[in-house]
CSV table of C-alpha atoms (C1' of nucleotides) in Angstrom, one decimal:
chain,number,residue,atom,x,y,z
G,1,MET,CA,0.2,0.0,0.2
G,2,PRO,CA,1.7,3.3,-0.9
G,3,THR,CA,1.2,6.1,1.7
G,4,GLY,CA,1.5,9.7,1.4
G,5,VAL,CA,0.1,10.0,-1.8
G,6,PRO,CA,-3.5,11.2,-1.8
G,7,MET,CA,-6.0,8.6,-3.4
G,8,GLY,CA,-8.7,10.8,-4.4
G,9,ASP,CA,-9.8,13.2,-1.6
G,10,ALA,CA,-9.6,11.6,1.8
G,11,ARG,CA,-12.2,13.8,3.0
G,12,GLU,CA,-14.8,12.6,0.3
G,13,ARG,CA,-14.0,9.1,0.5
G,14,LEU,CA,-14.7,9.1,4.3
G,15,PHE,CA,-18.2,10.7,3.7
G,16,ASP,CA,-18.7,8.3,0.9
G,17,ALA,CA,-18.1,5.6,3.2
G,18,ALA,CA,-20.1,7.1,6.1
G,19,ASP,CA,-23.0,7.4,3.2
G,20,ARG,CA,-22.8,3.7,2.6
G,21,ILE,CA,-22.4,2.6,6.3
G,22,LEU,CA,-25.5,4.6,7.1
G,23,LEU,CA,-27.8,3.1,4.0
G,24,ARG,CA,-26.7,-0.5,4.4
G,25,ASP,CA,-26.2,-0.8,8.4
G,26,GLY,CA,-28.0,1.9,9.9
G,27,PRO,CA,-26.9,5.0,12.3
G,28,SER,CA,-25.9,2.7,15.2
G,29,ALA,CA,-23.3,1.0,12.8
G,30,LEU,CA,-21.7,4.5,12.1
G,31,THR,CA,-18.4,4.2,14.2
G,32,SER,CA,-15.2,5.9,13.5
G,33,ARG,CA,-13.4,2.4,13.0
G,34,ALA,CA,-16.2,1.5,10.6
G,35,VAL,CA,-15.6,4.8,8.4
G,36,THR,CA,-12.4,4.2,8.2
G,37,ASP,CA,-12.4,0.4,7.3
G,38,GLU,CA,-15.0,1.1,4.7
G,39,ALA,CA,-13.0,4.1,3.3
G,40,GLY,CA,-9.9,1.6,3.2
G,41,VAL,CA,-7.7,4.1,5.1
G,42,ALA,CA,-6.1,3.6,8.7
G,43,LYS,CA,-7.6,5.1,11.7
G,44,GLY,CA,-5.4,8.0,11.9
G,45,VAL,CA,-6.4,9.5,8.7
G,46,LEU,CA,-9.6,10.5,10.3
G,47,HIS,CA,-7.9,12.7,13.2
G,48,LYS,CA,-5.7,14.1,10.5
G,49,HIS,CA,-8.7,15.8,8.6
G,50,PHE,CA,-10.9,16.3,11.6
G,51,ALA,CA,-10.3,17.2,15.2
G,52,ASP,CA,-12.4,14.4,16.6
G,53,PHE,CA,-15.3,11.9,15.1
G,54,ASP,CA,-18.1,14.2,16.1
G,55,GLY,CA,-16.1,16.8,14.0
G,56,PHE,CA,-16.3,14.5,11.3
G,57,LEU,CA,-19.9,13.9,11.7
G,58,ALA,CA,-20.7,17.6,11.8
G,59,ALA,CA,-18.8,18.1,8.5
G,60,PHE,CA,-20.4,15.3,7.1
G,61,VAL,CA,-24.1,16.1,8.1
G,62,LEU,CA,-23.1,19.9,7.0
G,63,ASP,CA,-22.3,18.6,3.5
G,64,ARG,CA,-25.0,16.4,2.9
G,65,ALA,CA,-27.8,18.8,4.4
G,66,ASP,CA,-28.1,20.9,1.3
G,67,ARG,CA,-27.8,18.5,-1.6
G,68,LEU,CA,-30.4,16.3,0.1
G,69,ASP,CA,-31.7,14.4,-2.9
G,70,GLU,CA,-31.2,15.4,-6.4
G,71,ARG,CA,-33.7,13.2,-7.8
G,72,ALA,CA,-36.4,13.9,-5.7
G,73,ALA,CA,-35.9,17.8,-6.5
G,74,ALA,CA,-35.6,17.4,-9.9
G,75,LEU,CA,-38.9,15.4,-10.1
G,76,LEU,CA,-40.7,17.9,-7.8
G,77,ARG,CA,-39.1,20.8,-10.2
G,78,ALA,CA,-41.4,19.4,-13.3
G,79,ALA,CA,-44.6,20.0,-11.6
G,80,GLY,CA,-47.7,18.7,-13.8
G,81,SER,CA,-46.9,15.6,-14.7
G,82,GLY,CA,-48.4,12.4,-13.0
G,83,THR,CA,-50.7,12.9,-10.2
G,84,VAL,CA,-50.1,15.1,-7.2
G,85,ALA,CA,-50.0,12.3,-4.8
G,86,GLY,CA,-47.8,10.0,-6.9
G,87,ASN,CA,-45.3,12.7,-7.3
G,88,LEU,CA,-45.4,13.4,-3.6
G,89,ALA,CA,-44.9,9.6,-2.9
G,90,GLU,CA,-42.0,9.2,-5.2
G,91,ALA,CA,-40.1,12.2,-3.8
G,92,LEU,CA,-40.6,11.3,-0.5
G,93,THR,CA,-39.6,7.6,-0.6
G,94,ALA,CA,-36.5,9.1,-2.7
G,95,VAL,CA,-35.7,11.6,0.1
G,96,PHE,CA,-36.3,9.4,2.8
G,97,GLY,CA,-34.7,6.4,1.4
G,98,SER,CA,-31.6,8.5,1.3
G,99,VAL,CA,-29.4,9.2,4.3
G,100,ALA,CA,-31.6,11.8,5.7
G,101,VAL,CA,-33.5,9.9,8.2
G,102,ALA,CA,-30.2,8.3,9.3
G,103,VAL,CA,-28.8,11.6,9.8
G,104,VAL,CA,-31.4,12.8,11.7
G,105,ALA,CA,-31.7,9.9,13.9
G,106,LEU,CA,-27.7,10.3,14.2
G,107,VAL,CA,-28.1,13.7,15.6
G,108,THR,CA,-31.1,12.6,17.7
G,109,PHE,CA,-28.8,10.2,19.5
G,110,ARG,CA,-25.2,11.7,19.9
G,111,ASP,CA,-25.5,14.7,22.3
G,112,GLU,CA,-22.1,16.1,21.5
G,113,LEU,CA,-22.7,16.3,17.8
G,114,ARG,CA,-26.1,17.9,18.1
G,115,ALA,CA,-24.4,20.6,20.6
G,116,ARG,CA,-21.7,21.2,17.9
G,117,LEU,CA,-24.4,21.6,15.3
G,118,ARG,CA,-26.5,24.0,17.5
G,119,GLU,CA,-23.8,26.4,17.2
G,120,THR,CA,-23.8,26.5,13.4
G,121,TRP,CA,-28.0,26.1,13.3
G,122,PRO,CA,-29.3,27.5,16.2
G,123,ALA,CA,-32.7,26.8,15.0
G,124,GLY,CA,-32.0,22.9,14.5
G,125,VAL,CA,-30.6,20.8,11.9
G,126,PRO,CA,-32.4,21.9,8.5
G,127,VAL,CA,-32.5,18.5,7.0
G,128,LEU,CA,-36.2,17.8,7.7
G,129,THR,CA,-37.1,21.6,7.3
G,130,GLU,CA,-35.5,21.9,4.0
G,131,ILE,CA,-37.5,18.7,2.7
G,132,ALA,CA,-40.6,20.8,3.9
G,133,VAL,CA,-39.5,23.7,1.8
G,134,MET,CA,-38.9,21.3,-1.1
G,135,ILE,CA,-42.4,20.2,-0.9
G,136,ARG,CA,-44.2,23.3,-0.1
G,137,ASP,CA,-42.6,24.9,-3.2
G,138,TYR,CA,-44.0,21.8,-5.3
G,139,LEU,CA,-47.4,22.2,-3.7
G,140,ALA,CA,-47.2,26.0,-4.5
G,141,ALA,CA,-46.3,25.2,-8.1
G,142,GLU,CA,-49.3,22.7,-8.3
G,143,ARG,CA,-51.7,24.9,-7.1
G,144,GLU,CA,-50.3,27.4,-9.7
G,145,LEU,CA,-51.4,25.0,-12.2
G,146,GLY,CA,-54.8,24.5,-10.5
G,147,ARG,CA,-54.1,21.1,-9.6
G,148,LEU,CA,-54.8,21.7,-6.1
G,149,ALA,CA,-58.1,22.3,-4.0
G,150,PRO,CA,-58.1,26.0,-3.5
G,151,GLY,CA,-58.5,25.8,0.3
G,152,ALA,CA,-55.0,23.9,0.4
G,153,ASP,CA,-52.3,25.6,2.1
G,154,PRO,CA,-48.8,24.5,1.1
G,155,GLU,CA,-47.3,26.4,3.9
G,156,GLY,CA,-49.2,24.4,6.3
G,157,LEU,CA,-49.5,20.7,4.4
G,158,ALA,CA,-45.9,20.6,3.6
G,159,PRO,CA,-44.6,20.2,7.2
G,160,MET,CA,-47.4,17.5,7.8
G,161,LEU,CA,-46.4,15.5,4.9
G,162,VAL,CA,-42.9,15.5,5.7
G,163,GLY,CA,-43.9,14.5,9.4
G,164,THR,CA,-45.9,11.6,7.9
G,165,ALA,CA,-43.2,10.5,5.8
G,166,HIS,CA,-40.6,10.6,8.8
G,167,LEU,CA,-43.1,8.8,11.0
G,168,LEU,CA,-43.3,6.0,8.2
G,169,PHE,CA,-39.5,5.9,7.6
G,170,GLY,CA,-37.9,7.1,10.9
G,171,ASP,CA,-39.8,4.6,12.9
G,172,ARG,CA,-37.6,1.8,11.6
G,173,THR,CA,-39.1,-0.5,14.0
G,174,GLY,CA,-40.4,-2.8,11.1
G,175,ALA,CA,-39.4,-3.4,7.4
G,176,PRO,CA,-38.4,-0.3,5.6
G,177,PRO,CA,-41.5,0.9,3.6
G,178,THR,CA,-41.5,0.3,-0.1
G,179,GLU,CA,-42.4,3.2,-2.6
G,180,ALA,CA,-45.8,1.4,-2.9
G,181,ALA,CA,-46.5,1.8,0.6
G,182,VAL,CA,-45.6,5.4,1.1
G,183,ARG,CA,-47.7,6.1,-2.1
G,184,SER,CA,-50.5,4.6,-0.7
G,185,ALA,CA,-50.2,6.3,2.7
G,186,VAL,CA,-49.9,9.7,1.0
G,187,ASP,CA,-52.8,8.9,-1.4
G,188,GLY,CA,-55.3,7.9,1.7
G,189,VAL,CA,-53.8,10.6,4.0
G,190,ILE,CA,-54.1,13.5,1.5
G,191,GLY,CA,-56.1,12.5,-1.4
G,192,ALA,CA,-59.4,14.0,0.2
G,193,VAL,CA,-57.6,17.3,1.1
G,194,LEU,CA,-55.6,18.1,-2.2
G,195,VAL,CA,-57.8,17.5,-4.9
T,1,MET,CA,-28.2,-1.3,53.4
T,2,PRO,CA,-30.2,-4.6,53.8
T,3,THR,CA,-30.4,-6.9,51.3
T,4,GLY,CA,-32.6,-9.7,50.3
T,5,VAL,CA,-35.5,-7.7,51.5
T,6,PRO,CA,-37.6,-6.4,48.5
T,7,MET,CA,-37.8,-2.5,48.7
T,8,GLY,CA,-41.1,-2.2,46.7
T,9,ASP,CA,-40.7,-4.0,43.4
T,10,ALA,CA,-37.6,-4.0,42.0
T,11,ARG,CA,-38.9,-4.1,38.4
T,12,GLU,CA,-40.8,-1.2,38.9
T,13,ARG,CA,-38.4,0.8,40.6
T,14,LEU,CA,-36.1,0.1,37.7
T,15,PHE,CA,-38.8,1.0,35.2
T,16,ASP,CA,-39.6,4.5,37.1
T,17,ALA,CA,-35.6,5.1,37.0
T,18,ALA,CA,-35.9,4.6,33.2
T,19,ASP,CA,-38.6,7.0,32.9
T,20,ARG,CA,-36.8,9.8,35.1
T,21,ILE,CA,-33.4,9.2,32.9
T,22,LEU,CA,-35.1,9.4,29.6
T,23,LEU,CA,-36.7,12.7,30.5
T,24,ARG,CA,-34.0,14.1,32.1
T,25,ASP,CA,-31.0,13.3,30.1
T,26,GLY,CA,-32.3,11.6,26.7
T,27,PRO,CA,-32.1,8.1,25.3
T,28,SER,CA,-28.5,8.3,24.7
T,29,ALA,CA,-27.9,8.5,28.8
T,30,LEU,CA,-30.1,5.2,29.1
T,31,THR,CA,-27.5,2.8,29.9
T,32,SER,CA,-27.9,-0.3,32.3
T,33,ARG,CA,-25.4,1.4,35.2
T,34,ALA,CA,-27.4,4.5,34.9
T,35,VAL,CA,-30.6,2.5,35.5
T,36,THR,CA,-29.4,0.7,38.5
T,37,ASP,CA,-27.7,3.8,39.9
T,38,GLU,CA,-30.9,5.8,39.5
T,39,ALA,CA,-32.9,3.2,41.1
T,40,GLY,CA,-30.5,2.9,43.8
T,41,VAL,CA,-29.7,-0.9,43.2
T,42,ALA,CA,-26.5,-2.7,42.4
T,43,LYS,CA,-25.9,-3.7,38.7
T,44,GLY,CA,-26.9,-7.3,39.1
T,45,VAL,CA,-30.2,-6.7,40.1
T,46,LEU,CA,-31.2,-6.0,36.6
T,47,HIS,CA,-29.5,-9.4,35.5
T,48,LYS,CA,-31.5,-11.2,38.2
T,49,HIS,CA,-35.0,-10.1,36.7
T,50,PHE,CA,-33.9,-9.7,33.0
T,51,ALA,CA,-31.8,-11.9,30.8
T,52,ASP,CA,-29.9,-8.8,29.6
T,53,PHE,CA,-30.2,-5.3,29.3
T,54,ASP,CA,-32.1,-5.4,25.9
T,55,GLY,CA,-34.5,-7.7,27.7
T,56,PHE,CA,-35.1,-5.1,30.3
T,57,LEU,CA,-35.5,-2.6,27.6
T,58,ALA,CA,-38.2,-4.7,25.7
T,59,ALA,CA,-40.0,-5.2,29.0
T,60,PHE,CA,-39.9,-1.3,29.6
T,61,VAL,CA,-41.1,-0.6,26.2
T,62,LEU,CA,-44.0,-3.0,26.5
T,63,ASP,CA,-45.1,-2.0,29.8
T,64,ARG,CA,-45.0,2.0,28.7
T,65,ALA,CA,-46.7,1.4,25.6
T,66,ASP,CA,-50.1,1.1,26.3
T,67,ARG,CA,-50.6,3.6,29.2
T,68,LEU,CA,-49.2,6.2,27.0
T,69,ASP,CA,-50.4,9.4,28.8
T,70,GLU,CA,-53.4,9.3,30.8
T,71,ARG,CA,-53.7,12.9,31.0
T,72,ALA,CA,-53.8,13.5,27.2
T,73,ALA,CA,-56.2,10.5,27.0
T,74,ALA,CA,-58.6,11.9,29.5
T,75,LEU,CA,-58.5,15.3,28.0
T,76,LEU,CA,-59.4,13.9,24.4
T,77,ARG,CA,-62.3,11.7,25.9
T,78,ALA,CA,-63.7,15.0,27.0
T,79,ALA,CA,-64.5,16.2,23.4
T,80,GLY,CA,-66.7,19.5,23.0
T,81,SER,CA,-64.7,21.7,25.2
T,82,GLY,CA,-62.3,24.3,24.1
T,83,THR,CA,-61.0,24.5,20.6
T,84,VAL,CA,-60.5,21.4,18.4
T,85,ALA,CA,-56.8,22.9,17.6
T,86,GLY,CA,-56.3,23.9,21.2
T,87,ASN,CA,-57.3,20.3,22.5
T,88,LEU,CA,-55.0,18.7,19.9
T,89,ALA,CA,-52.0,20.9,20.8
T,90,GLU,CA,-52.5,20.1,24.6
T,91,ALA,CA,-52.9,16.4,23.9
T,92,LEU,CA,-49.7,16.2,21.5
T,93,THR,CA,-47.6,18.1,24.0
T,94,ALA,CA,-48.6,16.1,26.8
T,95,VAL,CA,-47.9,12.9,24.8
T,96,PHE,CA,-44.8,14.0,22.9
T,97,GLY,CA,-43.3,15.6,26.5
T,98,SER,CA,-43.6,12.2,27.9
T,99,VAL,CA,-41.3,9.2,27.2
T,100,ALA,CA,-43.0,8.3,24.1
T,101,VAL,CA,-40.4,10.0,21.7
T,102,ALA,CA,-37.3,8.9,23.6
T,103,VAL,CA,-38.8,5.3,23.5
T,104,VAL,CA,-39.2,5.7,19.5
T,105,ALA,CA,-35.6,7.0,19.3
T,106,LEU,CA,-34.4,4.1,21.8
T,107,VAL,CA,-35.8,1.5,19.3
T,108,THR,CA,-34.5,3.2,16.3
T,109,PHE,CA,-31.0,2.8,17.6
T,110,ARG,CA,-30.8,-0.2,19.5
T,111,ASP,CA,-30.7,-2.9,16.8
T,112,GLU,CA,-31.2,-5.7,19.2
T,113,LEU,CA,-33.8,-4.2,21.2
T,114,ARG,CA,-35.6,-3.6,17.8
T,115,ALA,CA,-34.9,-7.3,16.5
T,116,ARG,CA,-36.7,-8.5,19.9
T,117,LEU,CA,-39.3,-6.2,19.8
T,118,ARG,CA,-40.3,-7.1,16.1
T,119,GLU,CA,-41.0,-10.5,17.5
T,120,THR,CA,-43.7,-9.1,19.7
T,121,TRP,CA,-45.0,-6.8,17.2
T,122,PRO,CA,-44.4,-7.6,13.8
T,123,ALA,CA,-46.2,-4.5,12.4
T,124,GLY,CA,-43.6,-2.1,14.2
T,125,VAL,CA,-43.4,-0.6,18.0
T,126,PRO,CA,-47.3,0.5,18.3
T,127,VAL,CA,-46.3,3.5,20.3
T,128,LEU,CA,-46.9,6.1,17.9
T,129,THR,CA,-49.8,4.1,16.0
T,130,GLU,CA,-51.5,4.2,19.2
T,131,ILE,CA,-51.2,7.9,19.7
T,132,ALA,CA,-52.6,8.0,16.1
T,133,VAL,CA,-55.5,5.9,17.1
T,134,MET,CA,-56.2,8.1,20.1
T,135,ILE,CA,-56.0,11.1,18.0
T,136,ARG,CA,-58.3,9.4,15.5
T,137,ASP,CA,-60.8,8.9,18.2
T,138,TYR,CA,-60.9,12.2,19.2
T,139,LEU,CA,-61.4,13.5,15.9
T,140,ALA,CA,-64.3,11.3,15.2
T,141,ALA,CA,-65.7,12.5,18.3
T,142,GLU,CA,-65.4,16.0,17.4
T,143,ARG,CA,-67.0,15.3,13.9
T,144,GLU,CA,-70.1,13.7,15.7
T,145,LEU,CA,-70.5,17.0,17.2
T,146,GLY,CA,-70.4,19.0,14.0
T,147,ARG,CA,-67.1,20.8,15.1
T,148,LEU,CA,-65.3,19.6,12.3
T,149,ALA,CA,-65.5,20.1,8.2
T,150,PRO,CA,-67.6,17.7,6.5
T,151,GLY,CA,-64.5,16.6,4.4
T,152,ALA,CA,-61.8,16.0,6.9
T,153,ASP,CA,-61.3,12.5,7.5
T,154,PRO,CA,-59.9,11.5,11.0
T,155,GLU,CA,-58.4,8.4,9.7
T,156,GLY,CA,-56.4,10.4,7.2
T,157,LEU,CA,-55.7,13.3,9.6
T,158,ALA,CA,-54.5,11.6,12.6
T,159,PRO,CA,-51.3,10.0,11.4
T,160,MET,CA,-50.3,13.5,9.9
T,161,LEU,CA,-50.8,15.2,13.0
T,162,VAL,CA,-48.9,12.7,15.0
T,163,GLY,CA,-46.3,12.7,12.2
T,164,THR,CA,-46.0,16.7,12.5
T,165,ALA,CA,-46.1,16.5,16.2
T,166,HIS,CA,-43.1,13.5,16.0
T,167,LEU,CA,-41.5,16.0,13.7
T,168,LEU,CA,-41.4,18.8,16.0
T,169,PHE,CA,-40.3,16.9,19.3
T,170,GLY,CA,-38.4,13.9,17.8
T,171,ASP,CA,-35.9,16.1,16.3
T,172,ARG,CA,-34.4,17.2,19.3
T,173,THR,CA,-31.9,19.5,17.4
T,174,GLY,CA,-33.1,22.5,19.4
T,175,ALA,CA,-34.9,23.1,22.6
T,176,PRO,CA,-37.7,21.3,23.2
T,177,PRO,CA,-40.9,23.0,21.8
T,178,THR,CA,-43.3,24.6,24.4
T,179,GLU,CA,-46.8,23.8,24.6
T,180,ALA,CA,-47.5,27.5,23.0
T,181,ALA,CA,-45.4,26.4,20.1
T,182,VAL,CA,-47.0,23.1,19.3
T,183,ARG,CA,-50.5,25.0,19.5
T,184,SER,CA,-49.5,27.5,17.1
T,185,ALA,CA,-48.0,24.7,14.8
T,186,VAL,CA,-51.1,22.6,15.0
T,187,ASP,CA,-53.3,26.0,14.6
T,188,GLY,CA,-51.4,26.9,11.4
T,189,VAL,CA,-51.3,23.5,10.0
T,190,ILE,CA,-54.9,22.4,10.4
T,191,GLY,CA,-56.9,25.4,11.2
T,192,ALA,CA,-58.0,25.8,7.4
T,193,VAL,CA,-58.8,22.1,7.2
T,194,LEU,CA,-60.5,21.0,10.3
T,195,VAL,CA,-62.9,24.2,10.8
Z,1,DC,C1',20.5,15.8,-4.3
Z,2,DG,C1',19.0,16.8,0.7
Z,3,DG,C1',15.5,19.1,3.7
Z,4,DT,C1',10.8,19.9,5.0
Z,5,DA,C1',6.0,19.6,5.0
Z,6,DT,C1',2.3,16.7,4.6
Z,7,DA,C1',-0.8,12.2,4.0
Z,8,DG,C1',-1.0,7.8,6.0
Z,9,DT,C1',0.0,3.8,9.2
Z,10,DG,C1',-1.2,0.9,13.0
Z,11,DA,C1',-0.1,-0.7,17.8
Z,12,DC,C1',-1.3,1.2,21.9
Z,13,DC,C1',-4.1,3.6,25.5
Z,14,DA,C1',-8.1,4.8,28.7
Z,15,DT,C1',-12.9,4.6,29.1
Z,16,DG,C1',-17.4,2.8,29.3
Z,17,DC,C1',-20.2,-0.6,28.3
Z,18,DG,C1',-23.0,-5.1,29.0
Z,19,DC,C1',-22.3,-9.2,31.9
Z,20,DC,C1',-20.5,-12.8,34.7
Z,21,DC,C1',-20.5,-14.9,39.3
Z,22,DA,C1',-18.6,-15.6,43.8
Z,23,DC,C1',-20.7,-13.9,47.6
Z,24,DT,C1',-24.0,-11.9,51.4
Z,25,DA,C1',-28.4,-11.1,53.6
Z,26,DT,C1',-33.1,-12.2,54.2
Z,27,DA,C1',-37.5,-15.2,54.2
Z,28,DA,C1',-39.6,-19.3,54.1
Z,29,DA,C1',-40.0,-24.3,54.9
Z,30,DT,C1',-38.9,-28.5,57.2
U,1,DA,C1',-32.4,-24.8,64.4
U,2,DT,C1',-31.1,-26.0,60.4
U,3,DT,C1',-31.7,-25.8,55.7
U,4,DT,C1',-33.2,-24.2,51.2
U,5,DA,C1',-34.6,-20.7,48.1
U,6,DT,C1',-34.1,-16.0,46.8
U,7,DA,C1',-33.1,-10.9,46.3
U,8,DG,C1',-29.1,-8.2,46.3
U,9,DT,C1',-24.1,-6.9,46.0
U,10,DG,C1',-20.2,-5.5,43.7
U,11,DG,C1',-15.3,-6.7,41.9
U,12,DG,C1',-13.8,-7.5,37.9
U,13,DC,C1',-13.7,-9.6,32.8
U,14,DG,C1',-14.2,-8.9,27.8
U,15,DC,C1',-14.8,-6.1,24.4
U,16,DA,C1',-15.5,-2.1,21.2
U,17,DT,C1',-15.3,2.8,21.5
U,18,DG,C1',-12.6,7.4,20.3
U,19,DG,C1',-8.4,9.1,20.5
U,20,DT,C1',-3.1,9.3,20.7
U,21,DC,C1',1.5,9.2,18.6
U,22,DA,C1',6.0,7.6,17.0
U,23,DC,C1',6.8,6.2,12.7
U,24,DT,C1',6.9,5.6,7.5
U,25,DA,C1',6.1,6.9,2.7
U,26,DT,C1',5.7,10.1,-0.8
U,27,DA,C1',5.5,15.0,-2.8
U,28,DC,C1',7.7,19.1,-3.1
U,29,DC,C1',11.1,22.9,-3.0
U,30,DG,C1',15.7,25.3,-3.1
DNA sequence: CGGTATAGTGACCATGCGCCCACTATAAAT
DNA sequence: ATTTATAGTGGGCGCATGGTCACTATACCG
C-alpha cells in the first residue's frame, strides 16, 4: 500500500463511506472504525482531517444537508405531470430512502454532535425543514396549475407530509416501507384534502 | 443497606428510573449502569430480573406502550370543550413531552432491541400508531358534534398530526418546543382543514 | 540531491459498556 | 435450628469505542 499519496480526496472518501454505512447498516453502525475501514484507510487519517469523530460527523451532516436528494428535487421541479399524490410519494420515498433519516437519528442520539451543530444552526438541523421547503414549493407550483384544492395551504401541508413520511421511515421498527406503501399512505392521507 | 428484602418491586423501581433518565437526560443516557444507579440498586439486580439489558428495555417499552399518557387521553375523551386545535395541541404536547419520543428514539438506535420487539409486534412498535388511534377517535368524536369540516377524514388526519408532532419533538436538535409552540403549529397546520 | 512538510499507518491506551459470578443477607420451609 | 431458596451486592472480565503518537512513505522545493 502506498502512503503519503492522496488517493482521491480522503475527506470525500470518508464521507462516501459514511453514506454507505448509514444506508446499509443504519446509524448505530456508524463508528469511527467502521468509517475508516469502509473507506480503506487507517484510523489515523480521520484525525488528520478532523479534530475528533464528532467533528467529522458535523462536517458530514453539513455537507449532506443541502444537496439532499437530486432525484426528488428534480422530480418535484417538473410539476404538472403525473398525479400530485404520486409525485409526492415518489419524492418522499427518494428523500427518506436516502441518508436523511439516518442523519436525523444520528443527531438525535449523539449529544455532543447535536451540541456542536447547534452552534451552526441554532434553530435546529435543517435536514427535515429543508425537505418541507422542497415539498412546499412543489405544492405551490401545483396550485399555480390549478391541480390543488383552493383551500389547500402548501405552507401548512408541507410539514404535515414531511412529518408523516418521517413517521413512516424514521420509526424503523419494522421493515423499511416500499415506495408503493408510501404512495398508498400519501394517497390515503391527503387525497381528500388536495384534490 | 439491607439486602435480600424487597424494597418495593425492583422491576417497577427500575422502570421508574428509566423513565426519569429518559426525560431528564435523553435516550443516549439510558445505560444499564445509569438505570441501576438511578434506582439505587446494584448492577446485578437488573440481571436477576431480566436476561440482559435489551430484555429489560423490551419489557420497559412493552410496559409503557399502552398506558401512554393518561392526561392526554382523558383530555381527548372529553371532546366538545375548548377549540379543536387547542385540545389537539395540549394532548400532543402531553404525549410527546412524555417518554414516548425517547422510546421511539431508543428503538431506532438499538438494533438488538428492535429485533426483539419485532417478534412481539411484527408491524412495528405501536407507540406512535397508538397515539394516532387516540387522535383519530378524538377527531371522530368532534365530527359527531359537528365541530369538524365534513370533508375532514379522521382516519387520514390522525397520522399526519402525529407525524407533525413527532417531527417537532423527535428532532431534538433544538430546545424542546413549548406547548404554545405546538399549539401555534397545530393551529397553523390544520386550522384551515378542520373548521 | 538533501530538507521539509504532509498524508498515511497501526500498535497502543483509557474509558465505558453489558455481563458474569462468587458472595452475602434475608425469608420461608422442614 | 438447620436448610433451602431467593433478592441483592459489587469486583472484575471481555470487548468495542474514540483518541494518541512515534513512525513511514511520498511530494514538493531550493
